Amino acid sequence: MTESMQDPGVQFTPSAAAKVRSLMDEEANDNLKLRVYITGGGCAGFSYGFTFDEDQAEDDTAITTDGVTLLVDPMSFQYLIGAQVDYKEGLHGAQFSVANPNAATTCGCGSSFSI
């Protein structure tokens, strides 16, 4: 059974949670959380970024799937409403990805978008 406490604004898939859990186990650190954020730049105007964080800010949105937490800061959250954070393995390697219905255009790299 999948434990999932999803924020209605952002989905954190079980596949992404499982990858974070494996990285937490490798690092022997149960305090790690995946943080997704938006920065200006990239070939389409905005870029997605991912990092691991042990600390949750008071104004972060926390989405928990299978006991693993995804953090989103308030500025980034507004651009990620309705988005899905996933982990995929394919011909271009393995990576966390964002499927964002708010993105009007995306670039070929998949990590840059415009609104």
mmCIF file of N, CA, C and O in Angstrom, residues 12 16 20 32-36 50-53 68-72 85-86 96:
data_model
loop_
_atom_site.group_PDB
_atom_site.id
_atom_site.type_symbol
_atom_site.label_atom_id
_atom_site.label_comp_id
_atom_site.label_asym_id
_atom_site.label_seq_id
_atom_site.Cartn_x
_atom_site.Cartn_y
_atom_site.Cartn_z
ATOM 1 N N PHE A 12 4.090 14.271 -6.218
ATOM 2 C CA PHE A 12 5.417 13.675 -6.013
ATOM 3 C C PHE A 12 5.234 12.181 -6.209
ATOM 4 O O PHE A 12 4.634 11.516 -5.383
ATOM 5 N N ALA A 16 9.729 8.772 -7.956
ATOM 6 C CA ALA A 16 10.667 9.782 -7.467
ATOM 7 C C ALA A 16 10.963 9.555 -5.987
ATOM 8 O O ALA A 16 12.109 9.654 -5.552
ATOM 9 N N VAL A 20 14.640 8.847 -4.140
ATOM 10 C CA VAL A 20 15.128 9.635 -3.007
ATOM 11 C C VAL A 20 15.420 8.718 -1.829
ATOM 12 O O VAL A 20 16.447 8.843 -1.169
ATOM 13 N N LEU A 32 17.315 13.593 4.808
ATOM 14 C CA LEU A 32 17.362 14.207 3.484
ATOM 15 C C LEU A 32 15.967 14.338 2.886
ATOM 16 O O LEU A 32 15.138 13.444 3.013
ATOM 17 N N LYS A 33 15.760 15.477 2.231
ATOM 18 C CA LYS A 33 14.523 15.749 1.511
ATOM 19 C C LYS A 33 14.909 16.263 0.126
ATOM 20 O O LYS A 33 15.934 16.934 -0.023
ATOM 21 N N LEU A 34 14.094 15.956 -0.864
ATOM 22 C CA LEU A 34 14.339 16.470 -2.206
ATOM 23 C C LEU A 34 13.693 17.848 -2.313
ATOM 24 O O LEU A 34 12.535 18.021 -1.953
ATOM 25 N N ARG A 35 14.449 18.811 -2.792
ATOM 26 C CA ARG A 35 13.910 20.159 -3.008
ATOM 27 C C ARG A 35 13.880 20.429 -4.508
ATOM 28 O O ARG A 35 14.878 20.228 -5.199
ATOM 29 N N VAL A 36 12.738 20.870 -5.010
ATOM 30 C CA VAL A 36 12.620 21.309 -6.399
ATOM 31 C C VAL A 36 12.419 22.817 -6.366
ATOM 32 O O VAL A 36 11.723 23.347 -5.500
ATOM 33 N N PHE A 50 17.064 20.805 -8.792
ATOM 34 C CA PHE A 50 16.838 19.824 -7.732
ATOM 35 C C PHE A 50 18.051 19.816 -6.821
ATOM 36 O O PHE A 50 19.181 19.893 -7.293
ATOM 37 N N THR A 51 17.811 19.703 -5.543
ATOM 38 C CA THR A 51 18.885 19.581 -4.580
ATOM 39 C C THR A 51 18.364 18.773 -3.391
ATOM 40 O O THR A 51 17.154 18.598 -3.235
ATOM 41 N N PHE A 52 19.290 18.288 -2.582
ATOM 42 C CA PHE A 52 18.893 17.608 -1.351
ATOM 43 C C PHE A 52 19.084 18.566 -0.201
ATOM 44 O O PHE A 52 20.039 19.339 -0.176
ATOM 45 N N ASP A 53 18.153 18.535 0.724
ATOM 46 C CA ASP A 53 18.145 19.473 1.829
ATOM 47 C C ASP A 53 17.753 18.734 3.095
ATOM 48 O O ASP A 53 16.864 17.883 3.064
ATOM 49 N N VAL A 68 8.750 9.855 2.168
ATOM 50 C CA VAL A 68 9.814 10.702 1.642
ATOM 51 C C VAL A 68 9.212 12.072 1.341
ATOM 52 O O VAL A 68 8.093 12.176 0.840
ATOM 53 N N THR A 69 9.963 13.128 1.634
ATOM 54 C CA THR A 69 9.437 14.487 1.513
ATOM 55 C C THR A 69 10.056 15.257 0.354
ATOM 56 O O THR A 69 11.267 15.254 0.166
ATOM 57 N N LEU A 70 9.185 15.938 -0.393
ATOM 58 C CA LEU A 70 9.569 16.886 -1.432
ATOM 59 C C LEU A 70 9.274 18.274 -0.882
ATOM 60 O O LEU A 70 8.187 18.520 -0.358
ATOM 61 N N LEU A 71 10.246 19.183 -0.984
ATOM 62 C CA LEU A 71 10.080 20.555 -0.521
ATOM 63 C C LEU A 71 10.005 21.511 -1.708
ATOM 64 O O LEU A 71 10.730 21.343 -2.690
ATOM 65 N N VAL A 72 9.118 22.515 -1.587
ATOM 66 C CA VAL A 72 8.990 23.544 -2.616
ATOM 67 C C VAL A 72 8.867 24.894 -1.912
ATOM 68 O O VAL A 72 7.992 25.064 -1.053
ATOM 69 N N VAL A 85 6.323 15.837 -10.174
ATOM 70 C CA VAL A 85 7.755 15.579 -10.045
ATOM 71 C C VAL A 85 7.943 14.073 -10.092
ATOM 72 O O VAL A 85 7.350 13.334 -9.302
ATOM 73 N N ASP A 86 8.751 13.602 -11.035
ATOM 74 C CA ASP A 86 8.920 12.171 -11.278
ATOM 75 C C ASP A 86 10.409 11.850 -11.400
ATOM 76 O O ASP A 86 11.253 12.739 -11.488
ATOM 77 N N PHE A 96 15.560 13.229 -12.304
ATOM 78 C CA PHE A 96 14.291 13.729 -11.817
ATOM 79 C C PHE A 96 13.749 14.642 -12.903
ATOM 80 O O PHE A 96 14.508 15.323 -13.599
#
